[in-house]
Amino acid sequence: MAQTTPFRTVSALVLATCTALPAYAEGELNLYSSRHYDTDERLYSDFEEQTGITINRIEGKGDELIQRMAAEGENSPADILLTVDTSRLERAKYAGILQSVDSAVLEERVAGNLQDSDNQWFGFSQRGRIIFYDKADVSEPPQNYADLADPKYKGLICIRSSSNVYNQTLLASIITHDGAEAAKAWAEGVVANMARDPQGGDTDQLRGVVSGECEIAVSNTYYFARSLRKDVDGLSGSTDMLGWVFPNQSDRGTHMNLSGGGVAAHAPNKENAIKFLEYLASDSAQQYFSAGNDEFPAVKEVPLADSVAAMGEFKADEVSLSDVAKNLPEAQKIFNAVGWQ
């Protein structure tokens, strides 16, 4: 049954109690999304205007949506899963809720290292995981991820918990590059250098530097870039005191986290789903990711938003994130072994 509104926003928890969803009419797309950014509304409305396809949107946390799709099985109305970080995309793949996609557009537009080796998921925006520091107190900030484990930074570092997907993928990338033994030594060193027990989100790590609770923080770029564009409580107005380092510029480059998606394994509107993924790789959609949410595009040569460009040019790690994803289980074992809360 077609919807009379441009799109629907319904929480996954509410939908869990429903017995049916409008799903199978032509001209519709059922989108399960854990992206919670208001600016994404423009992405959806533009797609609808360009294609005439109505988006029925279901929102929830990434892991919640993955579990929901797995439980729904062949009866799932989902056409697309959108979520953040390589770890969740890979989790969705191995839960059997995605399918391979044959699309020349996606192959051409999305860099090979930002897509699954089986074409089950594709990255559409990126966030650099970088080092911030108090310019007044830190004269020699860490230049590489390895430096975060240097004893000279003991008691100075704020960083999120080991349950955070961004940290899980970062550690998995270190395993990919340097091996599990080196990665474990690194994780032990970072734990020894923490200024406090891990707490809060990335913005809270930056606030920790502003408040003086720590002098070095690890955060994704878009949390800081956002504070350059609009007011962020406890951060805006204090950004001048923060310096930043894009790590590993002399070797492999800075680790990049992804936001991405894939076509659901039992998508009732598969053709529309592929059209939507191809749309997300278009220049216009890629610019929305940057201008609307301060992210780096996944497609090269797409202009950056002013807030993102203000952080400067850097070399990004071009390791295959599909390969990195294979080391996620080992990363969690290491976190547990070293006592990273």
Coordinates of C-alpha atoms in Angstrom, one line a residue:
M1 CA 0.0 0.0 0.0
A2 CA 1.5 3.3 -1.1
Q3 CA 2.2 6.0 1.5
T4 CA 0.6 9.4 1.2
T5 CA 3.5 11.2 2.9
P6 CA 7.0 11.6 1.5
F7 CA 8.5 9.3 4.0
R8 CA 7.8 7.7 7.4
T9 CA 9.9 7.8 10.5
V10 CA 9.1 5.0 12.9
S11 CA 11.1 3.7 15.8
A12 CA 12.2 0.1 15.5
L13 CA 10.9 -0.6 19.0
V14 CA 7.4 0.6 18.1
L15 CA 7.5 -1.4 14.9
A16 CA 8.5 -4.5 16.8
T17 CA 4.9 -4.7 18.1
C18 CA 3.3 -4.3 14.6
T19 CA 2.0 -7.3 12.8
A20 CA 2.6 -6.0 9.2
L21 CA 4.3 -3.3 7.3
P22 CA 3.5 -1.8 3.9
A23 CA 6.3 -3.3 1.8
Y24 CA 5.6 -4.8 -1.6
A25 CA 4.0 -2.2 -3.8
E26 CA 6.0 -0.8 -6.8
G27 CA 7.6 2.5 -6.2
E28 CA 8.5 1.9 -2.6
L29 CA 11.7 1.4 -0.6
N30 CA 11.9 0.1 3.0
L31 CA 14.9 1.6 4.6
Y32 CA 16.3 0.4 8.0
S33 CA 18.6 3.1 9.2
S34 CA 20.7 3.7 12.3
R35 CA 21.9 7.1 11.0
H36 CA 20.3 9.6 13.3
Y37 CA 21.2 12.9 11.6
D38 CA 18.5 15.4 10.8
T39 CA 20.4 16.6 7.7
D40 CA 19.9 13.2 6.1
E41 CA 16.3 14.2 5.4
R42 CA 17.5 16.0 2.3
L43 CA 19.1 12.8 1.1
Y44 CA 15.8 11.0 1.3
S45 CA 13.6 13.8 -0.1
D46 CA 15.9 14.3 -3.1
F47 CA 15.9 10.6 -3.9
E48 CA 12.1 10.6 -3.8
E49 CA 11.9 13.6 -6.1
Q50 CA 14.3 12.2 -8.6
T51 CA 12.8 8.7 -8.8
G52 CA 9.2 8.8 -7.6
I53 CA 10.1 6.1 -5.1
T54 CA 8.6 6.5 -1.7
I55 CA 10.9 5.8 1.3
N56 CA 9.4 4.0 4.3
R57 CA 12.0 4.6 7.0
I58 CA 12.5 2.5 10.1
E59 CA 15.0 3.9 12.6
G60 CA 16.8 2.2 15.4
K61 CA 20.3 1.4 16.8
G62 CA 22.5 -0.5 14.4
D63 CA 22.8 -3.7 16.4
E64 CA 19.0 -3.6 17.1
L65 CA 18.2 -3.4 13.4
I66 CA 20.6 -6.2 12.6
Q67 CA 19.0 -8.4 15.2
R68 CA 15.5 -7.4 14.0
M69 CA 16.3 -8.3 10.3
A70 CA 17.8 -11.6 11.4
A71 CA 14.7 -12.4 13.4
E72 CA 12.4 -11.4 10.5
G73 CA 14.2 -13.8 8.2
E74 CA 12.7 -14.3 4.8
N75 CA 9.6 -12.3 5.8
S76 CA 11.6 -9.1 6.5
P77 CA 10.3 -6.1 4.6
A78 CA 13.7 -4.5 4.7
D79 CA 15.2 -3.4 1.4
I80 CA 18.3 -1.5 2.7
L81 CA 20.3 -1.4 5.9
L82 CA 22.2 1.8 6.6
T83 CA 24.5 1.9 9.6
V84 CA 27.8 3.3 10.9
D85 CA 31.2 1.6 11.1
T86 CA 32.8 -1.3 9.3
S87 CA 32.3 -3.5 12.3
R88 CA 28.5 -3.3 12.1
L89 CA 28.4 -3.7 8.3
E90 CA 30.5 -6.8 8.7
R91 CA 28.2 -8.0 11.5
A92 CA 25.3 -7.6 9.2
K93 CA 27.0 -9.6 6.5
Y94 CA 27.8 -12.6 8.7
A95 CA 24.3 -12.5 10.2
G96 CA 23.2 -13.4 6.7
I97 CA 20.9 -10.3 6.3
L98 CA 22.7 -8.8 3.3
Q99 CA 23.2 -9.9 -0.3
S100 CA 25.8 -9.3 -3.0
V101 CA 25.1 -6.5 -5.4
D102 CA 26.1 -6.3 -9.1
S103 CA 26.3 -2.6 -9.9
A104 CA 28.8 -1.0 -12.3
V105 CA 27.9 2.4 -10.8
L106 CA 29.0 1.4 -7.3
E107 CA 32.1 -0.4 -8.6
E108 CA 33.2 2.7 -10.4
R109 CA 32.2 5.3 -7.8
V110 CA 33.1 3.7 -4.5
A111 CA 36.8 3.1 -3.9
G112 CA 37.6 -0.6 -3.7
N113 CA 39.0 -0.4 -0.2
L114 CA 35.6 1.0 1.0
Q115 CA 33.5 -1.9 -0.1
D116 CA 33.0 -5.5 0.9
S117 CA 35.0 -8.1 -1.0
D118 CA 31.7 -9.8 -1.8
N119 CA 29.9 -6.6 -2.6
Q120 CA 27.5 -7.0 0.3
W121 CA 28.2 -3.6 1.7
F122 CA 29.5 -0.2 0.5
G123 CA 30.9 2.8 2.3
F124 CA 29.2 6.1 1.5
S125 CA 30.9 8.5 3.9
Q126 CA 34.1 8.5 6.0
R127 CA 35.3 9.9 9.3
G128 CA 39.0 10.1 10.2
R129 CA 39.9 8.7 13.6
I130 CA 42.5 11.2 14.8
I131 CA 44.3 12.7 17.7
F132 CA 43.4 16.0 19.4
Y133 CA 45.5 17.8 22.0
D134 CA 45.6 20.9 24.2
K135 CA 48.0 23.2 22.3
A136 CA 49.0 25.0 25.5
D137 CA 50.1 21.9 27.4
V138 CA 51.3 19.4 24.8
S139 CA 54.3 20.7 22.9
E140 CA 55.0 17.3 21.2
P141 CA 51.7 15.6 20.5
P142 CA 51.6 12.0 19.3
Q143 CA 52.2 11.7 15.5
N144 CA 51.1 8.1 15.1
Y145 CA 48.7 5.7 16.6
A146 CA 51.6 3.8 18.1
D147 CA 52.7 7.0 20.0
L148 CA 49.5 6.8 22.1
A149 CA 51.1 3.9 23.9
D150 CA 54.3 5.8 24.7
P151 CA 54.8 6.1 28.5
K152 CA 55.6 9.8 28.2
Y153 CA 51.8 10.3 27.7
K154 CA 50.9 8.5 30.9
G155 CA 47.8 9.9 32.5
L156 CA 47.0 12.2 29.6
I157 CA 44.7 10.4 27.2
C158 CA 40.9 10.3 27.0
I159 CA 39.4 7.6 24.7
R160 CA 36.2 5.7 24.5
S161 CA 35.4 2.2 25.8
S162 CA 36.3 -1.0 24.1
S163 CA 32.6 -1.6 23.3
N164 CA 32.7 1.4 20.9
V165 CA 32.7 0.2 17.3
Y166 CA 35.1 3.0 16.2
N167 CA 37.7 1.7 18.6
Q168 CA 37.1 -1.9 17.6
T169 CA 37.7 -1.1 14.0
L170 CA 40.8 1.0 14.8
L171 CA 42.3 -1.9 16.7
A172 CA 41.4 -4.3 13.9
S173 CA 43.2 -2.0 11.5
I174 CA 46.3 -2.1 13.7
I175 CA 46.2 -5.9 13.8
T176 CA 45.9 -5.8 10.0
H177 CA 49.0 -3.7 9.6
D178 CA 51.2 -4.7 12.5
G179 CA 50.0 -8.1 13.8
A180 CA 48.1 -9.2 16.9
E181 CA 51.1 -9.2 19.2
A182 CA 52.0 -5.5 18.4
A183 CA 48.3 -4.6 18.6
K184 CA 48.1 -6.1 22.1
A185 CA 51.2 -4.2 23.3
W186 CA 49.6 -1.0 21.9
A187 CA 46.3 -1.6 23.7
E188 CA 48.1 -2.3 27.0
G189 CA 50.1 1.0 26.5
V190 CA 47.0 3.0 25.8
V191 CA 45.2 1.6 28.9
A192 CA 48.3 2.6 31.0
N193 CA 48.1 6.1 29.6
M194 CA 44.4 6.8 30.2
A195 CA 43.6 9.9 32.2
R196 CA 40.3 8.4 33.3
D197 CA 38.2 5.3 32.8
P198 CA 36.6 5.3 29.3
Q199 CA 33.3 7.1 29.4
G200 CA 31.0 8.9 27.0
G201 CA 31.1 9.5 23.3
D202 CA 33.7 11.1 21.0
T203 CA 32.4 14.6 21.9
D204 CA 33.0 13.8 25.5
Q205 CA 36.6 13.0 24.8
L206 CA 37.1 16.4 23.3
R207 CA 35.3 18.1 26.2
G208 CA 37.7 16.3 28.5
V209 CA 40.6 18.2 26.9
V210 CA 38.7 21.5 27.1
S211 CA 37.9 20.9 30.8
G212 CA 41.5 19.9 31.6
E213 CA 40.6 16.4 32.6
C214 CA 42.9 15.1 30.0
E215 CA 45.4 16.7 27.5
I216 CA 45.1 14.3 24.5
A217 CA 41.9 12.7 23.0
V218 CA 41.0 10.3 20.2
S219 CA 37.9 11.2 18.2
N220 CA 36.4 11.0 14.8
T221 CA 36.8 14.1 12.8
Y222 CA 33.2 15.0 12.3
Y223 CA 32.5 15.5 16.0
F224 CA 35.1 18.4 15.9
A225 CA 34.2 19.7 12.5
R226 CA 30.6 20.0 13.6
S227 CA 31.6 22.4 16.3
L228 CA 33.2 24.6 13.7
R229 CA 29.9 24.8 11.9
K230 CA 27.4 25.1 14.7
D231 CA 27.2 25.4 18.5
V232 CA 28.2 22.2 20.4
D233 CA 27.7 22.4 24.1
G234 CA 31.0 22.4 26.0
L235 CA 33.1 22.5 22.8
S236 CA 32.1 25.5 20.7
G237 CA 34.0 28.6 21.7
S238 CA 36.9 26.5 22.9
T239 CA 38.0 25.0 19.7
D240 CA 41.0 27.4 19.4
M241 CA 42.7 25.6 22.3
L242 CA 42.6 22.3 20.4
G243 CA 45.2 21.1 18.0
W244 CA 44.9 18.0 15.9
V245 CA 47.1 15.4 14.2
F246 CA 46.1 13.1 11.3
P247 CA 48.1 10.1 12.4
N248 CA 50.6 8.1 10.4
Q249 CA 51.2 10.6 7.6
S250 CA 54.7 9.3 7.0
D251 CA 53.5 5.7 6.4
R252 CA 50.1 4.1 6.0
G253 CA 47.9 7.1 6.6
T254 CA 45.0 7.9 8.9
H255 CA 42.4 5.2 9.8
M256 CA 39.0 6.0 8.4
N257 CA 35.7 4.8 9.8
L258 CA 32.8 4.3 7.5
S259 CA 29.1 4.9 7.3
G260 CA 27.6 2.6 4.7
G261 CA 24.9 0.2 3.7
G262 CA 23.8 -2.8 1.7
V263 CA 20.8 -4.5 0.1
A264 CA 18.8 -6.7 2.4
A265 CA 19.0 -10.4 1.8
H266 CA 15.3 -10.8 1.1
A267 CA 14.6 -7.3 -0.3
P268 CA 11.1 -7.2 -1.8
N269 CA 12.1 -4.1 -3.8
K270 CA 15.6 -5.1 -4.8
E271 CA 15.8 -2.9 -7.9
N272 CA 14.8 0.2 -6.0
A273 CA 17.3 -0.7 -3.3
I274 CA 20.1 -0.8 -5.8
K275 CA 19.0 2.5 -7.2
F276 CA 19.1 4.0 -3.7
L277 CA 22.7 2.8 -3.1
E278 CA 23.7 4.2 -6.5
Y279 CA 22.1 7.5 -5.6
L280 CA 24.1 7.6 -2.4
A281 CA 27.3 7.4 -4.5
S282 CA 26.2 10.4 -6.7
D283 CA 27.9 13.7 -6.4
S284 CA 24.9 15.5 -4.9
A285 CA 24.4 12.9 -2.2
Q286 CA 28.1 12.8 -1.4
Q287 CA 28.0 16.5 -0.9
Y288 CA 25.1 16.2 1.5
F289 CA 27.2 13.8 3.6
S290 CA 29.9 16.4 3.8
A291 CA 27.9 19.6 4.1
G292 CA 25.1 18.1 6.3
N293 CA 27.1 16.0 8.7
D294 CA 30.7 17.1 8.4
E295 CA 31.9 13.8 6.9
F296 CA 34.4 13.0 4.2
P297 CA 32.8 11.7 1.0
A298 CA 33.5 8.2 -0.1
V299 CA 33.8 9.2 -3.7
K300 CA 37.0 11.0 -4.7
E301 CA 37.0 14.5 -6.1
V302 CA 33.7 15.5 -4.4
P303 CA 34.1 18.9 -2.8
L304 CA 34.3 19.1 1.0
A305 CA 32.2 21.3 3.2
D306 CA 34.0 24.3 4.7
S307 CA 33.9 22.7 8.2
V308 CA 35.6 19.6 6.9
A309 CA 38.1 21.4 4.6
A310 CA 39.2 23.6 7.5
M311 CA 40.8 20.5 9.1
G312 CA 43.3 20.4 6.3
E313 CA 44.6 17.8 3.8
F314 CA 45.9 14.5 4.9
K315 CA 46.8 11.0 3.7
A316 CA 44.1 8.4 4.4
D317 CA 44.8 4.7 5.0
E318 CA 43.8 2.9 1.9
V319 CA 43.9 -0.6 3.4
S320 CA 40.9 -2.7 2.5
L321 CA 38.3 -2.3 5.2
S322 CA 36.9 -5.7 4.2
D323 CA 40.3 -7.2 5.3
V324 CA 40.3 -5.1 8.5
A325 CA 36.8 -6.5 9.3
K326 CA 38.2 -10.0 9.4
N327 CA 40.3 -9.0 12.5
L328 CA 37.4 -7.6 14.5
P329 CA 37.0 -10.8 16.6
E330 CA 40.7 -10.7 17.5
A331 CA 40.4 -7.0 18.4
Q332 CA 37.7 -7.8 20.9
K333 CA 39.8 -10.6 22.5
I334 CA 42.7 -8.1 22.9
F335 CA 40.5 -5.5 24.5
N336 CA 39.3 -8.1 27.0
A337 CA 42.8 -9.4 27.7
V338 CA 44.3 -6.0 28.5
G339 CA 41.4 -4.8 30.6
W340 CA 40.3 -2.0 28.3
Q341 CA 36.9 -1.2 29.8

